[in-house]
């Protein structure tokens, strides 16, 4: 499994009834959520798939394929399209705050 700190080998215990379920890593997962978030963030910043793979290899020493990047970003596209087509509220309250701070020096004169 690839993580943000490098490859990790998982040794999952087996039991006779097959009832063991891992708590931290989902069953059949090949990546952690941190790697997915990193790829999505780099894609949002405008990097291409090849640039993302090179960045992950250079900075985090993670070897991934160019096909992994679209696989990760395609998972987000469904939620993004759903968000774009959501029904909007008829009115959105907006508050504009404007302030000017002026220092005034008062000269006191006694007559």
GROMACS .gro file of N, CA, C and O in nm:
model
  444
    1UNK      N    1   0.085  -0.117   0.000
    1UNK     CA    2   0.000   0.000   0.000
    1UNK      C    3   0.089   0.123   0.000
    1UNK      O    4   0.187   0.129   0.073
    2UNK      N    5   0.055   0.223  -0.083
    2UNK     CA    6   0.129   0.348  -0.087
    2UNK      C    7   0.069   0.446   0.011
    2UNK      O    8  -0.051   0.465   0.017
    3UNK      N    9   0.155   0.509   0.090
    3UNK     CA   10   0.112   0.613   0.183
    3UNK      C   11   0.194   0.737   0.158
    3UNK      O   12   0.285   0.737   0.075
    4UNK      N   13   0.165   0.843   0.231
    4UNK     CA   14   0.240   0.968   0.212
    4UNK      C   15   0.383   0.959   0.264
    4UNK      O   16   0.466   1.042   0.233
    5UNK      N   17   0.414   0.856   0.341
    5UNK     CA   18   0.551   0.837   0.392
    5UNK      C   19   0.623   0.725   0.319
    5UNK      O   20   0.737   0.695   0.350
    6UNK      N   21   0.560   0.663   0.221
    6UNK     CA   22   0.622   0.557   0.144
    6UNK      C   23   0.539   0.431   0.145
    6UNK      O   24   0.432   0.425   0.205
    7UNK      N   25   0.591   0.326   0.080
    7UNK     CA   26   0.515   0.201   0.076
    7UNK      C   27   0.512   0.133   0.213
    7UNK      O   28   0.610   0.135   0.287
    8UNK      N   29   0.396   0.076   0.246
    8UNK     CA   30   0.377   0.006   0.373
    8UNK      C   31   0.321  -0.132   0.343
    8UNK      O   32   0.229  -0.147   0.263
    9UNK      N   33   0.379  -0.234   0.408
    9UNK     CA   34   0.328  -0.370   0.391
    9UNK      C   35   0.229  -0.399   0.502
    9UNK      O   36   0.260  -0.380   0.620
   10UNK      N   37   0.111  -0.445   0.465
   10UNK     CA   38   0.008  -0.479   0.562
   10UNK      C   39   0.003  -0.630   0.581
   10UNK      O   40   0.002  -0.705   0.483
   11UNK      N   41   0.000  -0.673   0.703
   11UNK     CA   42  -0.015  -0.816   0.734
   11UNK      C   43  -0.150  -0.832   0.802
   11UNK      O   44  -0.164  -0.810   0.923
   12UNK      N   45  -0.250  -0.869   0.725
   12UNK     CA   46  -0.386  -0.879   0.775
   12UNK      C   47  -0.409  -1.020   0.827
   12UNK      O   48  -0.388  -1.118   0.755
   13UNK      N   49  -0.451  -1.032   0.953
   13UNK     CA   50  -0.474  -1.165   1.008
   13UNK      C   51  -0.594  -1.233   0.944
   13UNK      O   52  -0.691  -1.167   0.905
   14UNK      N   53  -0.585  -1.363   0.932
   14UNK     CA   54  -0.695  -1.441   0.875
   14UNK      C   55  -0.752  -1.530   0.984
   14UNK      O   56  -0.681  -1.587   1.064
   15UNK      N   57  -0.883  -1.542   0.988
   15UNK     CA   58  -0.946  -1.635   1.081
   15UNK      C   59  -1.031  -1.734   1.002
   15UNK      O   60  -1.057  -1.716   0.884
   16UNK      N   61  -1.073  -1.838   1.067
   16UNK     CA   62  -1.143  -1.946   0.997
   16UNK      C   63  -1.278  -1.902   0.941
   16UNK      O   64  -1.322  -1.949   0.837
   17UNK      N   65  -1.344  -1.813   1.010
   17UNK     CA   66  -1.477  -1.771   0.964
   17UNK      C   67  -1.473  -1.649   0.873
   17UNK      O   68  -1.574  -1.612   0.816
   18UNK      N   69  -1.357  -1.585   0.861
   18UNK     CA   70  -1.345  -1.468   0.774
   18UNK      C   71  -1.418  -1.347   0.826
   18UNK      O   72  -1.472  -1.268   0.748
   19UNK      N   73  -1.423  -1.329   0.957
   19UNK     CA   74  -1.498  -1.218   1.016
   19UNK      C   75  -1.412  -1.097   1.048
   19UNK      O   76  -1.466  -0.994   1.089
   20UNK      N   77  -1.280  -1.106   1.031
   20UNK     CA   78  -1.194  -0.993   1.065
   20UNK      C   79  -1.217  -0.879   0.966
   20UNK      O   80  -1.216  -0.898   0.845
   21UNK      N   81  -1.239  -0.760   1.017
   21UNK     CA   82  -1.253  -0.640   0.936
   21UNK      C   83  -1.155  -0.535   0.990
   21UNK      O   84  -1.160  -0.500   1.108
   22UNK      N   85  -1.066  -0.484   0.905
   22UNK     CA   86  -0.971  -0.383   0.951
   22UNK      C   87  -1.042  -0.253   0.989
   22UNK      O   88  -1.144  -0.218   0.930
   23UNK      N   89  -0.984  -0.183   1.088
   23UNK     CA   90  -1.047  -0.060   1.136
   23UNK      C   91  -0.994   0.065   1.070
   23UNK      O   92  -1.069   0.159   1.043
   24UNK      N   93  -0.864   0.072   1.039
   24UNK     CA   94  -0.806   0.195   0.984
   24UNK      C   95  -0.806   0.199   0.832
   24UNK      O   96  -0.833   0.302   0.772
   25UNK      N   97  -0.773   0.088   0.770
   25UNK     CA   98  -0.764   0.081   0.625
   25UNK      C   99  -0.882  -0.002   0.574
   25UNK      O  100  -0.902  -0.114   0.617
   26UNK      N  101  -0.962   0.050   0.481
   26UNK     CA  102  -1.075  -0.027   0.428
   26UNK      C  103  -1.027  -0.153   0.356
   26UNK      O  104  -0.914  -0.161   0.309
   27UNK      N  105  -1.116  -0.248   0.344
   27UNK     CA  106  -1.086  -0.374   0.277
   27UNK      C  107  -1.054  -0.346   0.129
   27UNK      O  108  -1.121  -0.266   0.065
   28UNK      N  109  -0.951  -0.407   0.077
   28UNK     CA  110  -0.906  -0.396  -0.062
   28UNK      C  111  -0.858  -0.256  -0.099
   28UNK      O  112  -0.851  -0.222  -0.217
   29UNK      N  113  -0.825  -0.173  -0.003
   29UNK     CA  114  -0.775  -0.039  -0.032
   29UNK      C  115  -0.630  -0.047  -0.076
   29UNK      O  116  -0.552  -0.124  -0.021
   30UNK      N  117  -0.595   0.034  -0.174
   30UNK     CA  118  -0.458   0.035  -0.223
   30UNK      C  119  -0.389   0.167  -0.193
   30UNK      O  120  -0.268   0.180  -0.213
   31UNK      N  121  -0.465   0.267  -0.150
   31UNK     CA  122  -0.409   0.398  -0.117
   31UNK      C  123  -0.475   0.451   0.008
   31UNK      O  124  -0.587   0.416   0.041
   32UNK      N  125  -0.405   0.543   0.076
   32UNK     CA  126  -0.466   0.611   0.190
   32UNK      C  127  -0.535   0.737   0.141
   32UNK      O  128  -0.512   0.784   0.030
   33UNK      N  129  -0.618   0.795   0.224
   33UNK     CA  130  -0.689   0.917   0.188
   33UNK      C  131  -0.597   1.036   0.172
   33UNK      O  132  -0.626   1.128   0.095
   34UNK      N  133  -0.483   1.038   0.242
   34UNK     CA  134  -0.391   1.151   0.232
   34UNK      C  135  -0.332   1.163   0.092
   34UNK      O  136  -0.316   1.273   0.040
   35UNK      N  137  -0.300   1.049   0.031
   35UNK     CA  138  -0.247   1.052  -0.105
   35UNK      C  139  -0.353   1.103  -0.202
   35UNK      O  140  -0.323   1.185  -0.291
   36UNK      N  141  -0.476   1.060  -0.185
   36UNK     CA  142  -0.585   1.107  -0.271
   36UNK      C  143  -0.603   1.259  -0.258
   36UNK      O  144  -0.617   1.330  -0.358
   37UNK      N  145  -0.601   1.308  -0.135
   37UNK     CA  146  -0.616   1.453  -0.113
   37UNK      C  147  -0.501   1.531  -0.174
   37UNK      O  148  -0.522   1.640  -0.229
   38UNK      N  149  -0.380   1.476  -0.167
   38UNK     CA  150  -0.264   1.543  -0.224
   38UNK      C  151  -0.275   1.551  -0.376
   38UNK      O  152  -0.249   1.657  -0.435
   39UNK      N  153  -0.317   1.443  -0.440
   39UNK     CA  154  -0.332   1.441  -0.585
   39UNK      C  155  -0.442   1.538  -0.629
   39UNK      O  156  -0.426   1.612  -0.725
   40UNK      N  157  -0.553   1.540  -0.557
   40UNK     CA  158  -0.663   1.632  -0.591
   40UNK      C  159  -0.619   1.777  -0.575
   40UNK      O  160  -0.650   1.862  -0.658
   41UNK      N  161  -0.543   1.805  -0.470
   41UNK     CA  162  -0.494   1.941  -0.448
   41UNK      C  163  -0.400   1.984  -0.560
   41UNK      O  164  -0.409   2.096  -0.610
   42UNK      N  165  -0.309   1.897  -0.600
   42UNK     CA  166  -0.216   1.930  -0.708
   42UNK      C  167  -0.288   1.945  -0.841
   42UNK      O  168  -0.252   2.030  -0.922
   43UNK      N  169  -0.390   1.864  -0.864
   43UNK     CA  170  -0.470   1.877  -0.986
   43UNK      C  171  -0.544   2.010  -0.987
   43UNK      O  172  -0.550   2.077  -1.090
   44UNK      N  173  -0.598   2.049  -0.873
   44UNK     CA  174  -0.670   2.177  -0.864
   44UNK      C  175  -0.576   2.295  -0.887
   44UNK      O  176  -0.621   2.400  -0.934
   45UNK      N  177  -0.448   2.278  -0.858
   45UNK     CA  178  -0.351   2.386  -0.880
   45UNK      C  179  -0.304   2.391  -1.024
   45UNK      O  180  -0.223   2.476  -1.059
   46UNK      N  181  -0.350   2.296  -1.108
   46UNK     CA  182  -0.320   2.303  -1.251
   46UNK      C  183  -0.208   2.213  -1.298
   46UNK      O  184  -0.166   2.224  -1.413
   47UNK      N  185  -0.156   2.123  -1.215
   47UNK     CA  186  -0.051   2.033  -1.258
   47UNK      C  187  -0.109   1.922  -1.344
   47UNK      O  188  -0.220   1.877  -1.321
   48UNK      N  189  -0.033   1.878  -1.442
   48UNK     CA  190  -0.076   1.767  -1.526
   48UNK      C  191  -0.047   1.635  -1.455
   48UNK      O  192   0.022   1.633  -1.352
   49UNK      N  193  -0.097   1.525  -1.510
   49UNK     CA  194  -0.075   1.395  -1.450
   49UNK      C  195   0.073   1.360  -1.438
   49UNK      O  196   0.119   1.309  -1.337
   50UNK      N  197   0.149   1.387  -1.544
   50UNK     CA  198   0.292   1.360  -1.541
   50UNK      C  199   0.365   1.444  -1.439
   50UNK      O  200   0.459   1.397  -1.372
   51UNK      N  201   0.325   1.571  -1.426
   51UNK     CA  202   0.388   1.659  -1.327
   51UNK      C  203   0.357   1.613  -1.185
   51UNK      O  204   0.442   1.621  -1.096
   52UNK      N  205   0.235   1.563  -1.163
   52UNK     CA  206   0.198   1.514  -1.030
   52UNK      C  207   0.278   1.390  -0.995
   52UNK      O  208   0.330   1.377  -0.885
   53UNK      N  209   0.292   1.297  -1.091
   53UNK     CA  210   0.371   1.176  -1.067
   53UNK      C  211   0.515   1.213  -1.037
   53UNK      O  212   0.577   1.158  -0.944
   54UNK      N  213   0.573   1.307  -1.113
   54UNK     CA  214   0.710   1.350  -1.089
   54UNK      C  215   0.724   1.418  -0.953
   54UNK      O  216   0.823   1.397  -0.881
   55UNK      N  217   0.625   1.499  -0.914
   55UNK     CA  218   0.629   1.568  -0.784
   55UNK      C  219   0.624   1.467  -0.670
   55UNK      O  220   0.700   1.478  -0.574
   56UNK      N  221   0.534   1.369  -0.680
   56UNK     CA  222   0.523   1.268  -0.575
   56UNK      C  223   0.652   1.186  -0.564
   56UNK      O  224   0.695   1.152  -0.453
   57UNK      N  225   0.715   1.157  -0.677
   57UNK     CA  226   0.840   1.080  -0.675
   57UNK      C  227   0.954   1.162  -0.617
   57UNK      O  228   1.035   1.110  -0.539
   58UNK      N  229   0.959   1.291  -0.650
   58UNK     CA  230   1.069   1.376  -0.605
   58UNK      C  231   1.057   1.414  -0.458
   58UNK      O  232   1.151   1.403  -0.381
   59UNK      N  233   0.939   1.457  -0.418
   59UNK     CA  234   0.922   1.510  -0.283
   59UNK      C  235   0.894   1.400  -0.181
   59UNK      O  236   0.951   1.398  -0.073
   60UNK      N  237   0.805   1.307  -0.216
   60UNK     CA  238   0.761   1.207  -0.118
   60UNK      C  239   0.817   1.068  -0.143
   60UNK      O  240   0.788   0.975  -0.068
   61UNK      N  241   0.894   1.051  -0.250
   61UNK     CA  242   0.953   0.921  -0.285
   61UNK      C  243   0.845   0.813  -0.300
   61UNK      O  244   0.861   0.702  -0.253
   62UNK      N  245   0.733   0.851  -0.364
   62UNK     CA  246   0.622   0.759  -0.389
   62UNK      C  247   0.620   0.732  -0.540
   62UNK      O  248   0.614   0.824  -0.620
   63UNK      N  249   0.626   0.605  -0.577
   63UNK     CA  250   0.620   0.572  -0.719
   63UNK      C  251   0.476   0.536  -0.755
   63UNK      O  252   0.418   0.442  -0.701
   64UNK      N  253   0.417   0.615  -0.844
   64UNK     CA  254   0.282   0.590  -0.892
   64UNK      C  255   0.284   0.596  -1.044
   64UNK      O  256   0.377   0.647  -1.105
   65UNK      N  257   0.180   0.546  -1.106
   65UNK     CA  258   0.171   0.551  -1.252
   65UNK      C  259   0.088   0.671  -1.294
   65UNK      O  260   0.014   0.729  -1.213
   66UNK      N  261   0.098   0.705  -1.421
   66UNK     CA  262   0.020   0.818  -1.471
   66UNK      C  263  -0.129   0.785  -1.473
   66UNK      O  264  -0.212   0.875  -1.474
   67UNK      N  265  -0.165   0.657  -1.474
   67UNK     CA  266  -0.305   0.617  -1.472
   67UNK      C  267  -0.369   0.633  -1.335
   67UNK      O  268  -0.490   0.640  -1.322
   68UNK      N  269  -0.287   0.639  -1.231
   68UNK     CA  270  -0.339   0.653  -1.095
   68UNK      C  271  -0.401   0.791  -1.074
   68UNK      O  272  -0.502   0.804  -1.006
   69UNK      N  273  -0.341   0.893  -1.133
   69UNK     CA  274  -0.389   1.030  -1.113
   69UNK      C  275  -0.531   1.048  -1.165
   69UNK      O  276  -0.619   1.096  -1.092
   70UNK      N  277  -0.564   1.009  -1.289
   70UNK     CA  278  -0.704   1.022  -1.333
   70UNK      C  279  -0.801   0.935  -1.254
   70UNK      O  280  -0.916   0.972  -1.234
   71UNK      N  281  -0.753   0.820  -1.207
   71UNK     CA  282  -0.838   0.733  -1.126
   71UNK      C  283  -0.880   0.805  -0.998
   71UNK      O  284  -0.996   0.799  -0.957
   72UNK      N  285  -0.787   0.874  -0.936
   72UNK     CA  286  -0.816   0.946  -0.811
   72UNK      C  287  -0.905   1.066  -0.838
   72UNK      O  288  -1.004   1.090  -0.767
   73UNK      N  289  -0.875   1.142  -0.944
   73UNK     CA  290  -0.954   1.263  -0.971
   73UNK      C  291  -1.095   1.229  -1.020
   73UNK      O  292  -1.188   1.306  -0.998
   74UNK      N  293  -1.112   1.115  -1.088
   74UNK     CA  294  -1.246   1.076  -1.134
   74UNK      C  295  -1.340   1.048  -1.018
   74UNK      O  296  -1.461   1.065  -1.031
   75UNK      N  297  -1.285   1.007  -0.904
   75UNK     CA  298  -1.368   0.983  -0.786
   75UNK      C  299  -1.432   1.112  -0.736
   75UNK      O  300  -1.541   1.112  -0.680
   76UNK      N  301  -1.366   1.224  -0.759
   76UNK     CA  302  -1.415   1.352  -0.709
   76UNK      C  303  -1.513   1.416  -0.806
   76UNK      O  304  -1.602   1.491  -0.766
   77UNK      N  305  -1.501   1.385  -0.935
   77UNK     CA  306  -1.583   1.452  -1.036
   77UNK      C  307  -1.732   1.432  -1.015
   77UNK      O  308  -1.811   1.523  -1.038
   78UNK      N  309  -1.773   1.313  -0.970
   78UNK     CA  310  -1.915   1.289  -0.946
   78UNK      C  311  -1.970   1.381  -0.839
   78UNK      O  312  -2.075   1.444  -0.856
   79UNK      N  313  -1.900   1.395  -0.729
   79UNK     CA  314  -1.943   1.485  -0.622
   79UNK      C  315  -1.937   1.630  -0.664
   79UNK      O  316  -2.020   1.712  -0.622
   80UNK      N  317  -1.839   1.665  -0.748
   80UNK     CA  318  -1.826   1.802  -0.793
   80UNK      C  319  -1.942   1.840  -0.886
   80UNK      O  320  -1.998   1.948  -0.873
   81UNK      N  321  -1.980   1.750  -0.976
   81UNK     CA  322  -2.094   1.779  -1.065
   81UNK      C  323  -2.224   1.787  -0.986
   81UNK      O  324  -2.310   1.869  -1.016
   82UNK      N  325  -2.238   1.703  -0.885
   82UNK     CA  326  -2.356   1.709  -0.799
   82UNK      C  327  -2.362   1.843  -0.726
   82UNK      O  328  -2.468   1.904  -0.713
   83UNK      N  329  -2.247   1.892  -0.678
   83UNK     CA  330  -2.243   2.020  -0.609
   83UNK      C  331  -2.276   2.134  -0.704
   83UNK      O  332  -2.345   2.229  -0.667
   84UNK      N  333  -2.227   2.127  -0.828
   84UNK     CA  334  -2.253   2.233  -0.925
   84UNK      C  335  -2.400   2.243  -0.962
   84UNK      O  336  -2.450   2.352  -0.992
   85UNK      N  337  -2.470   2.131  -0.964
   85UNK     CA  338  -2.610   2.132  -1.006
   85UNK      C  339  -2.707   2.132  -0.888
   85UNK      O  340  -2.825   2.106  -0.907
   86UNK      N  341  -2.660   2.163  -0.769
   86UNK     CA  342  -2.746   2.165  -0.651
   86UNK      C  343  -2.845   2.281  -0.662
   86UNK      O  344  -2.816   2.382  -0.726
   87UNK      N  345  -2.962   2.268  -0.603
   87UNK     CA  346  -3.056   2.381  -0.605
   87UNK      C  347  -3.005   2.494  -0.515
   87UNK      O  348  -2.954   2.470  -0.406
   88UNK      N  349  -3.015   2.614  -0.565
   88UNK     CA  350  -2.968   2.730  -0.491
   88UNK      C  351  -3.081   2.792  -0.410
   88UNK      O  352  -3.198   2.783  -0.446
   89UNK      N  353  -3.044   2.854  -0.300
   89UNK     CA  354  -3.142   2.926  -0.220
   89UNK      C  355  -3.185   3.052  -0.296
   89UNK      O  356  -3.107   3.111  -0.370
   90UNK      N  357  -3.311   3.096  -0.275
   90UNK     CA  358  -3.357   3.215  -0.347
   90UNK      C  359  -3.287   3.343  -0.302
   90UNK      O  360  -3.270   3.436  -0.380
   91UNK      N  361  -3.244   3.348  -0.176
   91UNK     CA  362  -3.183   3.470  -0.123
   91UNK      C  363  -3.062   3.430  -0.038
   91UNK      O  364  -3.068   3.336   0.041
   92UNK      N  365  -2.953   3.503  -0.056
   92UNK     CA  366  -2.834   3.485   0.027
   92UNK      C  367  -2.807   3.616   0.100
   92UNK      O  368  -2.788   3.720   0.037
   93UNK      N  369  -2.808   3.613   0.234
   93UNK     CA  370  -2.781   3.738   0.307
   93UNK      C  371  -2.633   3.775   0.296
   93UNK      O  372  -2.545   3.690   0.307
   94UNK      N  373  -2.609   3.902   0.273
   94UNK     CA  374  -2.474   3.953   0.260
   94UNK      C  375  -2.461   4.075   0.350
   94UNK      O  376  -2.548   4.162   0.352
   95UNK      N  377  -2.354   4.082   0.424
   95UNK     CA  378  -2.328   4.197   0.510
   95UNK      C  379  -2.195   4.259   0.467
   95UNK      O  380  -2.093   4.192   0.462
   96UNK      N  381  -2.200   4.388   0.434
   96UNK     CA  382  -2.078   4.461   0.401
   96UNK      C  383  -2.040   4.545   0.521
   96UNK      O  384  -2.121   4.620   0.576
   97UNK      N  385  -1.916   4.533   0.562
   97UNK     CA  386  -1.868   4.609   0.676
   97UNK      C  387  -1.756   4.700   0.627
   97UNK      O  388  -1.661   4.655   0.563
   98UNK      N  389  -1.770   4.827   0.657
   98UNK     CA  390  -1.668   4.924   0.616
   98UNK      C  391  -1.638   5.011   0.737
   98UNK      O  392  -1.728   5.055   0.808
   99UNK      N  393  -1.513   5.034   0.760
   99UNK     CA  394  -1.476   5.116   0.876
   99UNK      C  395  -1.350   5.195   0.843
   99UNK      O  396  -1.263   5.149   0.771
  100UNK      N  397  -1.346   5.315   0.898
  100UNK     CA  398  -1.228   5.399   0.885
  100UNK      C  399  -1.187   5.439   1.026
  100UNK      O  400  -1.269   5.483   1.106
  101UNK      N  401  -1.062   5.420   1.054
  101UNK     CA  402  -1.009   5.456   1.185
  101UNK      C  403  -0.920   5.577   1.166
  101UNK      O  404  -0.819   5.572   1.098
  102UNK      N  405  -0.960   5.690   1.228
  102UNK     CA  406  -0.885   5.815   1.214
  102UNK      C  407  -0.842   5.859   1.352
  102UNK      O  408  -0.922   5.870   1.445
  103UNK      N  409  -0.712   5.885   1.365
  103UNK     CA  410  -0.661   5.937   1.491
  103UNK      C  411  -0.671   6.089   1.489
  103UNK      O  412  -0.626   6.155   1.396
  104UNK      N  413  -0.731   6.142   1.594
  104UNK     CA  414  -0.746   6.287   1.604
  104UNK      C  415  -0.670   6.333   1.726
  104UNK      O  416  -0.690   6.281   1.837
  105UNK      N  417  -0.585   6.430   1.705
  105UNK     CA  418  -0.508   6.485   1.816
  105UNK      C  419  -0.574   6.617   1.857
  105UNK      O  420  -0.590   6.708   1.776
  106UNK      N  421  -0.613   6.623   1.982
  106UNK     CA  422  -0.683   6.739   2.033
  106UNK      C  423  -0.582   6.829   2.107
  106UNK      O  424  -0.514   6.783   2.198
  107UNK      N  425  -0.577   6.952   2.065
  107UNK     CA  426  -0.492   7.049   2.135
  107UNK      C  427  -0.579   7.126   2.232
  107UNK      O  428  -0.678   7.184   2.195
  108UNK      N  429  -0.540   7.122   2.354
  108UNK     CA  430  -0.621   7.195   2.452
  108UNK      C  431  -0.554   7.330   2.480
  108UNK      O  432  -0.435   7.338   2.509
  109UNK      N  433  -0.630   7.430   2.467
  109UNK     CA  434  -0.580   7.565   2.496
  109UNK      C  435  -0.670   7.628   2.600
  109UNK      O  436  -0.792   7.616   2.597
  110UNK      N  437  -0.607   7.691   2.696
  110UNK     CA  438  -0.683   7.756   2.802
  110UNK      C  439  -0.682   7.906   2.772
  110UNK      O  440  -0.580   7.966   2.755
  111UNK      N  441  -0.798   7.965   2.769
  111UNK     CA  442  -0.810   8.107   2.743
  111UNK      C  443  -0.821   8.188   2.866
  111UNK      O  444  -0.873   8.174   2.963
   0.00000   0.00000   0.00000
